[in-house]
Short mmCIF file of C-alpha atoms in Angstrom, two decimals:
data_model
loop_
_atom_site.label_atom_id
_atom_site.label_comp_id
_atom_site.label_asym_id
_atom_site.label_seq_id
_atom_site.Cartn_x
_atom_site.Cartn_y
_atom_site.Cartn_z
CA UNK A 1 -56.97 79.20 49.83
CA UNK A 2 -59.74 80.44 47.61
CA UNK A 3 -58.94 80.73 43.91
CA UNK A 4 -60.56 83.13 41.41
CA UNK A 5 -59.85 82.87 37.81
CA UNK A 6 -60.11 85.29 34.90
CA UNK A 7 -60.36 84.82 31.24
CA UNK A 8 -58.80 85.96 28.94
CA UNK A 9 -55.56 87.10 30.53
CA UNK A 10 -54.90 89.33 27.59
CA UNK A 11 -56.93 90.74 24.83
CA UNK A 12 -56.11 93.02 21.99
CA UNK A 13 -59.03 94.39 20.06
CA UNK A 14 -60.04 97.02 17.53
CA UNK A 15 -61.62 100.36 18.47
CA UNK A 16 -65.41 100.03 18.40
CA UNK A 17 -65.65 96.26 19.19
CA UNK A 18 -66.88 94.72 22.56
CA UNK A 19 -64.83 92.70 24.91
CA UNK A 20 -66.11 90.17 27.49
CA UNK A 21 -64.05 89.31 30.58
CA UNK A 22 -65.05 86.40 32.75
CA UNK A 23 -64.38 86.01 36.38
CA UNK A 24 -64.89 82.77 38.18
CA UNK A 25 -64.65 81.59 41.73
CA UNK A 26 -63.24 78.13 41.51
CA UNK A 27 -63.75 76.54 44.87
CA UNK A 28 -66.23 78.80 46.82
CA UNK A 29 -69.40 80.60 46.18
CA UNK A 30 -68.93 84.28 45.63
CA UNK A 31 -71.94 86.21 46.83
CA UNK A 32 -70.27 89.42 45.95
CA UNK A 33 -67.71 90.23 43.18
CA UNK A 34 -65.97 93.36 42.49
CA UNK A 35 -64.44 94.75 39.31
CA UNK A 36 -61.37 97.02 39.35
CA UNK A 37 -59.18 98.62 36.80
CA UNK A 38 -55.65 99.66 37.40
CA UNK A 39 -53.37 101.98 35.45
CA UNK A 40 -49.63 101.55 35.69
CA UNK A 41 -48.15 102.44 39.05
CA UNK A 42 -51.63 103.41 40.16
CA UNK A 43 -54.11 102.24 42.78
CA UNK A 44 -56.93 99.77 42.09
CA UNK A 45 -60.05 101.78 41.19
CA UNK A 46 -63.23 100.10 42.00
CA UNK A 47 -65.61 100.15 39.09
CA UNK A 48 -68.60 98.33 40.35
CA UNK A 49 -69.90 95.78 42.90
CA UNK A 50 -71.78 92.89 41.66
CA UNK A 51 -74.17 90.69 43.77
CA UNK A 52 -75.46 87.49 42.51
CA UNK A 53 -78.95 87.76 41.03
CA UNK A 54 -79.11 91.55 41.28
CA UNK A 55 -77.92 94.62 39.35
CA UNK A 56 -74.47 95.81 39.85
CA UNK A 57 -73.68 98.97 41.76
CA UNK A 58 -71.42 101.22 39.76
CA UNK A 59 -69.01 103.70 41.20
CA UNK A 60 -69.38 107.47 40.41
CA UNK A 61 -67.99 108.22 36.97
CA UNK A 62 -68.25 104.60 35.64
CA UNK A 63 -70.64 104.36 32.78
CA UNK A 64 -72.95 101.34 33.28
CA UNK A 65 -73.85 101.22 29.64
CA UNK A 66 -70.31 100.96 28.67
CA UNK A 67 -69.17 98.53 31.37
CA UNK A 68 -71.91 95.87 31.43
CA UNK A 69 -71.71 93.58 34.34
CA UNK A 70 -73.60 90.31 34.78
CA UNK A 71 -73.31 88.11 37.98
CA UNK A 72 -75.47 85.26 36.72
CA UNK A 73 -74.42 82.61 39.19
CA UNK A 74 -72.49 82.32 42.46
CA UNK A 75 -69.35 81.39 40.79
CA UNK A 76 -69.42 83.72 37.60
CA UNK A 77 -69.46 87.38 36.87
CA UNK A 78 -68.74 88.90 33.44
CA UNK A 79 -67.65 92.39 32.52
CA UNK A 80 -68.36 93.59 28.93
CA UNK A 81 -66.56 96.52 27.65
CA UNK A 82 -68.79 97.73 24.94
CA UNK A 83 -67.66 99.85 21.95
CA UNK A 84 -64.12 99.87 23.38
CA UNK A 85 -61.80 102.82 22.62
CA UNK A 86 -58.04 103.20 23.26
CA UNK A 87 -58.65 105.08 26.56
CA UNK A 88 -60.24 101.79 27.90
CA UNK A 89 -56.94 100.11 27.55
CA UNK A 90 -56.09 99.06 31.14
CA UNK A 91 -55.56 96.18 33.54
CA UNK A 92 -58.96 94.83 34.72
CA UNK A 93 -59.11 92.79 37.88
CA UNK A 94 -61.98 91.03 39.49
CA UNK A 95 -62.23 89.87 43.06
CA UNK A 96 -64.70 87.89 45.01
CA UNK A 97 -65.83 87.46 48.64
CA UNK A 98 -67.01 84.34 50.25
CA UNK A 99 -69.50 85.69 52.86
CA UNK A 100 -70.11 82.31 54.31
CA UNK A 101 -66.59 81.63 55.32
CA UNK A 102 -64.71 82.77 58.45
CA UNK A 103 -62.59 85.14 56.42
CA UNK A 104 -65.52 86.93 54.72
CA UNK A 105 -63.73 90.30 54.84
CA UNK A 106 -61.02 89.04 52.45
CA UNK A 107 -61.17 89.67 48.86
CA UNK A 108 -59.63 86.97 46.61
CA UNK A 109 -58.44 88.47 43.41
CA UNK A 110 -58.15 87.08 39.88
CA UNK A 111 -54.90 87.27 37.96
CA UNK A 112 -56.25 90.25 35.93
CA UNK A 113 -56.90 90.84 32.17
CA UNK A 114 -54.71 93.11 30.20
CA UNK A 115 -56.95 94.93 27.57
CA UNK A 116 -55.38 96.72 24.70
CA UNK A 117 -57.67 98.63 22.29
CA UNK A 118 -56.04 99.73 19.08
CA UNK B 1 -61.99 113.58 51.07
CA UNK B 2 -60.76 109.99 52.11
CA UNK B 3 -57.22 109.45 51.27
CA UNK B 4 -54.72 106.60 51.73
CA UNK B 5 -51.13 107.34 51.32
CA UNK B 6 -48.27 104.83 50.81
CA UNK B 7 -44.70 105.80 49.95
CA UNK B 8 -44.66 106.27 46.25
CA UNK B 9 -40.97 105.89 46.01
CA UNK B 10 -39.51 102.41 45.84
CA UNK B 11 -37.84 100.93 48.92
CA UNK B 12 -34.56 99.26 48.24
CA UNK B 13 -33.10 97.02 51.02
CA UNK B 14 -30.48 94.38 51.42
CA UNK B 15 -31.33 90.68 51.81
CA UNK B 16 -31.69 89.75 55.42
CA UNK B 17 -32.71 93.23 56.64
CA UNK B 18 -36.20 94.25 57.86
CA UNK B 19 -38.37 96.15 55.35
CA UNK B 20 -40.88 98.59 56.76
CA UNK B 21 -43.60 100.02 54.71
CA UNK B 22 -46.05 102.79 55.78
CA UNK B 23 -49.71 103.30 55.12
CA UNK B 24 -51.35 106.61 56.33
CA UNK B 25 -54.93 107.55 55.89
CA UNK B 26 -57.18 110.62 56.39
CA UNK B 27 -60.88 111.27 56.73
CA UNK B 28 -61.53 107.60 57.36
CA UNK B 29 -62.63 105.36 60.15
CA UNK B 30 -61.64 101.83 59.04
CA UNK B 31 -63.10 98.83 60.80
CA UNK B 32 -60.11 96.89 59.54
CA UNK B 33 -57.08 97.28 57.38
CA UNK B 34 -55.53 94.76 54.94
CA UNK B 35 -52.19 94.33 53.30
CA UNK B 36 -51.87 92.70 49.90
CA UNK B 37 -48.96 91.75 47.70
CA UNK B 38 -49.06 92.43 43.99
CA UNK B 39 -46.52 91.23 41.50
CA UNK B 40 -46.21 92.90 38.02
CA UNK B 41 -49.06 91.99 35.66
CA UNK B 42 -50.85 89.97 38.39
CA UNK B 43 -53.73 90.41 40.75
CA UNK B 44 -53.21 91.23 44.36
CA UNK B 45 -52.78 88.46 46.93
CA UNK B 46 -54.10 88.78 50.41
CA UNK B 47 -51.35 88.75 53.32
CA UNK B 48 -52.80 90.02 56.52
CA UNK B 49 -55.85 91.63 58.02
CA UNK B 50 -55.74 93.68 61.35
CA UNK B 51 -58.87 95.13 62.97
CA UNK B 52 -59.40 98.50 64.64
CA UNK B 53 -59.14 97.03 68.09
CA UNK B 54 -55.91 95.24 67.39
CA UNK B 55 -52.49 96.79 67.79
CA UNK B 56 -50.49 94.15 66.09
CA UNK B 57 -50.71 90.93 63.90
CA UNK B 58 -48.07 88.57 62.88
CA UNK B 59 -47.79 85.79 60.29
CA UNK B 60 -44.49 84.03 59.75
CA UNK B 61 -41.97 86.91 58.83
CA UNK B 62 -44.73 89.51 58.45
CA UNK B 63 -45.86 91.83 61.09
CA UNK B 64 -48.52 94.54 60.93
CA UNK B 65 -49.26 97.37 63.36
CA UNK B 66 -52.33 99.56 63.38
CA UNK B 67 -52.54 102.83 65.17
CA UNK B 68 -55.95 104.38 64.88
CA UNK B 69 -54.83 107.56 66.76
CA UNK B 70 -51.97 108.26 64.34
CA UNK B 71 -54.14 106.83 61.53
CA UNK B 72 -51.21 104.70 60.35
CA UNK B 73 -50.33 101.10 59.77
CA UNK B 74 -46.80 99.74 59.49
CA UNK B 75 -46.03 96.66 57.50
CA UNK B 76 -42.73 94.84 58.36
CA UNK B 77 -41.02 91.87 56.52
CA UNK B 78 -38.20 90.51 58.66
CA UNK B 79 -35.26 88.49 57.30
CA UNK B 80 -36.21 89.88 53.81
CA UNK B 81 -35.41 87.76 50.69
CA UNK B 82 -35.19 88.68 47.05
CA UNK B 83 -38.48 86.87 46.49
CA UNK B 84 -40.19 89.37 48.67
CA UNK B 85 -39.62 91.95 45.91
CA UNK B 86 -43.15 93.15 44.88
CA UNK B 87 -45.60 95.98 45.29
CA UNK B 88 -47.37 95.97 48.65
CA UNK B 89 -50.88 97.48 48.85
CA UNK B 90 -52.66 98.79 51.87
CA UNK B 91 -56.51 98.54 51.92
CA UNK B 92 -59.15 99.89 54.20
CA UNK B 93 -62.74 99.23 54.83
CA UNK B 94 -65.13 101.09 57.05
CA UNK B 95 -67.62 99.67 59.57
CA UNK B 96 -70.86 98.47 57.90
CA UNK B 97 -69.44 99.35 54.53
CA UNK B 98 -68.71 96.88 51.87
CA UNK B 99 -66.30 98.81 49.74
CA UNK B 100 -62.57 98.61 50.00
CA UNK B 101 -60.33 101.51 49.21
CA UNK B 102 -56.71 100.76 48.09
CA UNK B 103 -53.55 102.74 48.40
CA UNK B 104 -51.33 103.06 45.32
CA UNK B 105 -48.77 100.71 46.82
CA UNK B 106 -45.07 100.75 47.72
CA UNK B 107 -42.65 98.90 45.44
CA UNK B 108 -40.08 96.87 47.47
CA UNK B 109 -36.82 95.65 45.97
CA UNK B 110 -34.65 93.23 48.05
CA UNK B 111 -31.12 92.94 46.83
CA UNK B 112 -29.26 89.80 47.28
#
């Protein structure tokens, strides 16, 4: 099946610093990637939808200047949390869709990145 | 507003029994519904997709039903095993839309 990787898997940073998370589709071209955040025992909350070569579409309440998304190629999207604060601590998960495949509705998720801001 | 509800309480069952998880939704007309498995500290893994015109879908020990009148999906795991212990997420997507909404998930514990 399709594989999506995320890096890093865990990151601890000081308040005020920026953190970049990478999401890669390893064996398919991801025309669309999604970024979610998840709090303990809560649902995945969609933050933004990213299409290759165009600007990301952010969900209501998500600050685009704080959560910078770049989808530079068909296999890579990055999420940068700028000027991170303790309330940004969460589990960030990306997913990707392969719209050219027969299972284009399926989202393939990365393993997630645990961010802790001190 | 659109809402997806899954049992927030954990489901505890004995190995070998059938686990049944419920997903109810309101104010939504999904084109299809998906079930994912999520282990602690990991991303979700796709299990099954069922479309609005399908009543039932099976894959090995898994069975999903979809009742658009009741606005409900049931997810069954037969002959459950301790390795099936995880959180199971229900997800919906509407026709023409490209945004998936997830339920909060139900935690399943299968005891040996």
